[in-house]
Short mmCIF file of C-alpha atoms and ligand atoms in Angstrom, two decimals:
data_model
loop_
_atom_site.label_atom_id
_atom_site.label_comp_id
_atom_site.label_asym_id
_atom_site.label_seq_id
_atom_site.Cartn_x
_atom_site.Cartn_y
_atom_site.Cartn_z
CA UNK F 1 0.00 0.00 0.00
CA UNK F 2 1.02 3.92 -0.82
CA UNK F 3 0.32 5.29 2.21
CA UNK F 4 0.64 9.45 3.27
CA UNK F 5 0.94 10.48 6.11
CA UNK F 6 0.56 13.97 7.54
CA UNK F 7 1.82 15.33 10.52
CA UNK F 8 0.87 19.19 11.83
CA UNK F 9 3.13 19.91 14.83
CA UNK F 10 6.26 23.13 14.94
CA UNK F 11 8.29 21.11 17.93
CA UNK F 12 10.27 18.30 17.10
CA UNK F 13 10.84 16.78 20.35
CA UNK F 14 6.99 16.61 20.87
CA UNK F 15 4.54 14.01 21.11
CA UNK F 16 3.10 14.33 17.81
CA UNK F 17 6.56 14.09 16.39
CA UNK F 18 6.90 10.60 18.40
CA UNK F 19 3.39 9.38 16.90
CA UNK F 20 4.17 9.54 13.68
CA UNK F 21 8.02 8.49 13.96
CA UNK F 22 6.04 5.42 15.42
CA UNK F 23 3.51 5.36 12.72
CA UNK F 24 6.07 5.39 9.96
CA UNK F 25 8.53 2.77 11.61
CA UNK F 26 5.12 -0.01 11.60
CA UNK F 27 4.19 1.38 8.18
CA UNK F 28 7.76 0.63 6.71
CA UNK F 29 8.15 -2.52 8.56
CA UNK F 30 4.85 -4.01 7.36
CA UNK F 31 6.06 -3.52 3.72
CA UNK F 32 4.32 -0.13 2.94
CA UNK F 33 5.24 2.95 0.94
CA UNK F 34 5.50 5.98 2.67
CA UNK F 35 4.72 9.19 1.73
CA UNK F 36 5.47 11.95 4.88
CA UNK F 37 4.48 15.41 5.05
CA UNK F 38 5.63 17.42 8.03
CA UNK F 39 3.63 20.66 7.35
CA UNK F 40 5.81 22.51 9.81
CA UNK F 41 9.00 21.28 8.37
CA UNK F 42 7.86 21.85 4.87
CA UNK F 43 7.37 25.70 5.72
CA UNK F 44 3.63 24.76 4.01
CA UNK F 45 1.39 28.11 3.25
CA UNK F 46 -2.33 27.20 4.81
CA UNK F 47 -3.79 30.59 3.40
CA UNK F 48 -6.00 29.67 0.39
CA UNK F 49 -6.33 32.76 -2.31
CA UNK F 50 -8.66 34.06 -4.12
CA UNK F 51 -7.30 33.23 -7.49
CA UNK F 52 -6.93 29.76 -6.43
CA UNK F 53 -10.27 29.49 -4.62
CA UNK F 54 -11.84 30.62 -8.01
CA UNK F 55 -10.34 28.51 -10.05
CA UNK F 56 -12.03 25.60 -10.61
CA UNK F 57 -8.78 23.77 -10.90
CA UNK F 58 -5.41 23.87 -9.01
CA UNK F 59 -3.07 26.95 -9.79
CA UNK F 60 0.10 26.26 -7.73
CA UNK F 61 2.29 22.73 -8.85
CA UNK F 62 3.05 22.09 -5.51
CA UNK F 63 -0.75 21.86 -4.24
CA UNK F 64 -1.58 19.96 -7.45
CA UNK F 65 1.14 17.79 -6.13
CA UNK F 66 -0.60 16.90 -2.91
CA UNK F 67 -3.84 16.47 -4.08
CA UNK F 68 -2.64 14.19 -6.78
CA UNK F 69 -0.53 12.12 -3.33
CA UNK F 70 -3.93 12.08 -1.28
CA UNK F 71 -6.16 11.22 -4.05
CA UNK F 72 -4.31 8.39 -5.27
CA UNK F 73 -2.96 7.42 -1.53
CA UNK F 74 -4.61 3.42 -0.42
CA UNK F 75 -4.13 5.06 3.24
CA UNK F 76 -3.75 8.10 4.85
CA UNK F 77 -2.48 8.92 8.19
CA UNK F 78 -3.51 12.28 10.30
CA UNK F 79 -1.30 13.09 13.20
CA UNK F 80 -2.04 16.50 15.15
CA UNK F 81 -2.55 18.39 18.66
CA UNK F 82 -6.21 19.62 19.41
CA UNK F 83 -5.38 23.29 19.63
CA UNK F 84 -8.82 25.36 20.49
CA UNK F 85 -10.64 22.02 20.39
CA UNK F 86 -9.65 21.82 16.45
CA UNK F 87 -6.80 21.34 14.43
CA UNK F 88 -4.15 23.43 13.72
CA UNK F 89 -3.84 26.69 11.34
CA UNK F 90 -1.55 25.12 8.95
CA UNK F 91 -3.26 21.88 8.75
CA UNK F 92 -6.94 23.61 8.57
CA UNK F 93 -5.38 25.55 5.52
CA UNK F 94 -3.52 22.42 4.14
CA UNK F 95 -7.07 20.99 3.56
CA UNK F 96 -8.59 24.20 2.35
CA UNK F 97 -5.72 23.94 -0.92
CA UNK F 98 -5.70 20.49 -0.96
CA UNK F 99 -8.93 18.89 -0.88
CA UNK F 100 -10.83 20.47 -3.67
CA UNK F 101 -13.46 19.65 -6.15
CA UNK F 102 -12.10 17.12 -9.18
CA UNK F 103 -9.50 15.79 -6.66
CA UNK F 104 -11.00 14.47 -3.71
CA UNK F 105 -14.66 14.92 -4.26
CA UNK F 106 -16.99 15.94 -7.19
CA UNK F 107 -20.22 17.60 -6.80
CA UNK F 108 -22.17 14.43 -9.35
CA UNK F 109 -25.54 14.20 -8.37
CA UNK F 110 -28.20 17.16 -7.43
CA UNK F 111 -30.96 16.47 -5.27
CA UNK F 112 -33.71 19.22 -4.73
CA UNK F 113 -31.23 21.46 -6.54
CA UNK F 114 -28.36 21.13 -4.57
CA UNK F 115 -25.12 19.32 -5.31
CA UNK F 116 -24.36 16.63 -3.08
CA UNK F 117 -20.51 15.69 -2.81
CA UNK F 118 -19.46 12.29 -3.61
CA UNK F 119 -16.13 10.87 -2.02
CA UNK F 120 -13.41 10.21 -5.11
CA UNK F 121 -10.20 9.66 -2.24
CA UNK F 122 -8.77 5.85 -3.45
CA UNK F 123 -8.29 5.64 0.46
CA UNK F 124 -11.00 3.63 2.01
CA UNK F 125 -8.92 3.57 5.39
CA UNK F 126 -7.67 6.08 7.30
CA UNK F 127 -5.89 6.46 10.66
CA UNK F 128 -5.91 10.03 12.60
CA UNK F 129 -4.22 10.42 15.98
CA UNK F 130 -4.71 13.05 18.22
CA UNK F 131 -3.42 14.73 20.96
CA UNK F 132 -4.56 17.34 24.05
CA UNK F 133 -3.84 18.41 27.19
CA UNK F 134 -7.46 18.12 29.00
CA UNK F 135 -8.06 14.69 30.77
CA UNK F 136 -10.51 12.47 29.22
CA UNK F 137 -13.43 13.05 31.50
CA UNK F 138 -13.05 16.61 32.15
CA UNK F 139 -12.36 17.16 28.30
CA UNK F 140 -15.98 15.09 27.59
CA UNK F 141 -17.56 16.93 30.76
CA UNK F 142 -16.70 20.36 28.87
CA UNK F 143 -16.03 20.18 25.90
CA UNK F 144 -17.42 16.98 23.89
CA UNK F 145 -15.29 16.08 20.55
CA UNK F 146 -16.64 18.06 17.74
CA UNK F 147 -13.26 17.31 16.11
CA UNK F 148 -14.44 13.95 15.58
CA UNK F 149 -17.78 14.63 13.89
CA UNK F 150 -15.20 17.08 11.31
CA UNK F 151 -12.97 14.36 10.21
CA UNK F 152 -15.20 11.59 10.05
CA UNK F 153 -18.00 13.74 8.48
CA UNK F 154 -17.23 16.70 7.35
CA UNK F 155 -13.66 15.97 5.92
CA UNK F 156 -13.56 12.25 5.24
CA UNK F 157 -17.25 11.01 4.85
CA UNK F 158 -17.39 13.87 2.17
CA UNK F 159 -14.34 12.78 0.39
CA UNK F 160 -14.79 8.95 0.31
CA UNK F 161 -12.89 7.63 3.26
CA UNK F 162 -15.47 4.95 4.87
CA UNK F 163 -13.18 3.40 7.43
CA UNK F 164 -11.86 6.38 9.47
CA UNK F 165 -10.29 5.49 13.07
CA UNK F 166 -9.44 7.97 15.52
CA UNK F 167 -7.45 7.67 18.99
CA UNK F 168 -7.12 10.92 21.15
CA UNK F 169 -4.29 10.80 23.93
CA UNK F 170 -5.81 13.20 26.58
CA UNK F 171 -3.80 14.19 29.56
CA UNK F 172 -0.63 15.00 27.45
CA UNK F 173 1.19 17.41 29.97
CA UNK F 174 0.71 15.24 33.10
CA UNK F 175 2.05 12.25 31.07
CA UNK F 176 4.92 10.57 32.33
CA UNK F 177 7.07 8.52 30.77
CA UNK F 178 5.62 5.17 31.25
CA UNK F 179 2.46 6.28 29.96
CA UNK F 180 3.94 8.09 26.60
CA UNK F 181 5.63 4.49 26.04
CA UNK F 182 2.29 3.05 26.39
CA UNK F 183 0.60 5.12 24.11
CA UNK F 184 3.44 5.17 21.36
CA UNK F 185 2.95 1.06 21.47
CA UNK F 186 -0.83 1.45 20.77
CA UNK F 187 -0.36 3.91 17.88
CA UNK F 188 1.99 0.41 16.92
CA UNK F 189 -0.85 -1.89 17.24
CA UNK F 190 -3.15 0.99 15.58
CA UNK F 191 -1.42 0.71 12.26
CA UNK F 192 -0.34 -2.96 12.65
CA UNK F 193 -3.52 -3.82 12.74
CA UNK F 194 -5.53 -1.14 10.24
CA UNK F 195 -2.48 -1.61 7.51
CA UNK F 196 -1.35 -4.61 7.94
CA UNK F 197 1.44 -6.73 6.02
CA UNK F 198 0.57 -7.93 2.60
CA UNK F 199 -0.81 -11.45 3.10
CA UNK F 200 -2.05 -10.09 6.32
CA UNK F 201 -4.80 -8.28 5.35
CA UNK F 202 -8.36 -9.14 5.27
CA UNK F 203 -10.88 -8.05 2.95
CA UNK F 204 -11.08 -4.03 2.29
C1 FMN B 1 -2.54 27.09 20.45
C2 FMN B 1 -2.82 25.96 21.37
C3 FMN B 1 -4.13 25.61 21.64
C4 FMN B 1 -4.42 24.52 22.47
N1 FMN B 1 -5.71 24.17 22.70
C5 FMN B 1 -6.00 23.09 23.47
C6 FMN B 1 -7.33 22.67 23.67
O1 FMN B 1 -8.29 23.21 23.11
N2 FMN B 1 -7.55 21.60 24.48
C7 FMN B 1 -6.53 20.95 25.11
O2 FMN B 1 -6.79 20.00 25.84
N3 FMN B 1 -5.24 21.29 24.90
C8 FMN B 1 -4.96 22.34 24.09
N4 FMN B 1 -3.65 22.71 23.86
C9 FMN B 1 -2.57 21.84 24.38
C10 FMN B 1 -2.09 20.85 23.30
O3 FMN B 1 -3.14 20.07 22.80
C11 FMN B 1 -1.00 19.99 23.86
O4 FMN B 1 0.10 20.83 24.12
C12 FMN B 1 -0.56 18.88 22.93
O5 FMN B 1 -1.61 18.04 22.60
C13 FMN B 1 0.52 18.07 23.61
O6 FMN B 1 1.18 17.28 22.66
P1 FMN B 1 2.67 17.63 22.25
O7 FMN B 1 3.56 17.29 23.39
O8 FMN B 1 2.93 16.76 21.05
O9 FMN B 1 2.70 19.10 21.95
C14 FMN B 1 -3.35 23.79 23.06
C15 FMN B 1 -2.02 24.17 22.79
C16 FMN B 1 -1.76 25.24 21.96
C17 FMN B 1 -0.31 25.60 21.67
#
């Protein structure tokens, strides 16, 4: 499988950055293709403008370039802190160029009028990992996960992706050590077991 993975995080030495290390170590050793994307790293513009909202096609090569990687990706991996109970600036805006219209979605069929989007992403699975501060019951207690209900729905059940999966690590900053090793084992068994080895795998 071709899988892309992108991460949204400025601090190297963070969490995030462990997450997807992890994902992309199981990825590789389960016989998969790789395609990474650290936004941060990549110095990636998230402001969309006009000219290229407009257009009914892409204008810039290098956003053609990653809606070509995502639309023709088997998987696709999501790493990224909850920041304001969303997702980051740069990762919002790296889905505002990216996923467009004739590359991820087409408006085909009109009911009552309106356009209703329907999903062209190759990806049928794909893994999203998350990560905030709040602890679980305080952060359901408050806030609830609308960030969920965005990726699954709004994002992803727009653009095709049926089997989306989605861990949150909540309590980040009272972590200790034990517990980060804990969690960076589960993103492990995550992928292990939603992209597994060739031979491996059952039916998609
Ligand atoms: C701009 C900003 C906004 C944040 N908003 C939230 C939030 O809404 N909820 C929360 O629990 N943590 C929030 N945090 C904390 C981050 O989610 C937390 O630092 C991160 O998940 C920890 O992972 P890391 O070690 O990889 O940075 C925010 C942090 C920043 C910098």
């Amino acid at each position: 499988m071709r899988v892309v993975v992108v991460l949204a995080h400025p601090n190297r030495s963070s969490l995030n950055h462990a997450i997807a290390d992890r994902a992309i170590t199981s990825l590789h050793q389960n016989g998969h293709d790789v395609i990474f994307h650290d936004l941060y790293a990549e110095n990636f513009d998230p402001i969309l403008p006009a000219n290229e909202m407009m257009s009914g096609d892409f204008v810039d090569p290098q956003i053609r370039n990653y809606g070509d990687e995502i639309a023709n990706a088997d998987g696709i991996v999501v790493v990224h802190p909850i920041w304001w109970g969303g997702m980051p600036a740069i990762l919002k805006g790296w889905i505002d160029r990216v996923f467009r219209p004739g590359c991820v979605y087409a408006f085909e069929e009109v009911e009552g009028g309106i356009g209703v989007p329907v999903g062209m992403l190759k990806a049928r699975k794909i893994a999203i990992f998350n990560t905030e501060n709040t602890p679980l019951e305080m952060s359901e207690e408050m806030y609830g996960d609308p960030l969920d209900s965005i990726w699954k729905k709004n994002v992803f059940g727009v653009c095709g992706g049926r089997d989306v999966f989605r861990r949150v690590f909540h309590g980040v900053i009272m972590s200790e050590d034990l517990e980060r090793k804990a969690w960076l084992a589960e993103v492990e068994d995550h992928i292990n077991e939603f992209f597994p080895a060739a031979g491996m795998s059952q039916a998609a």
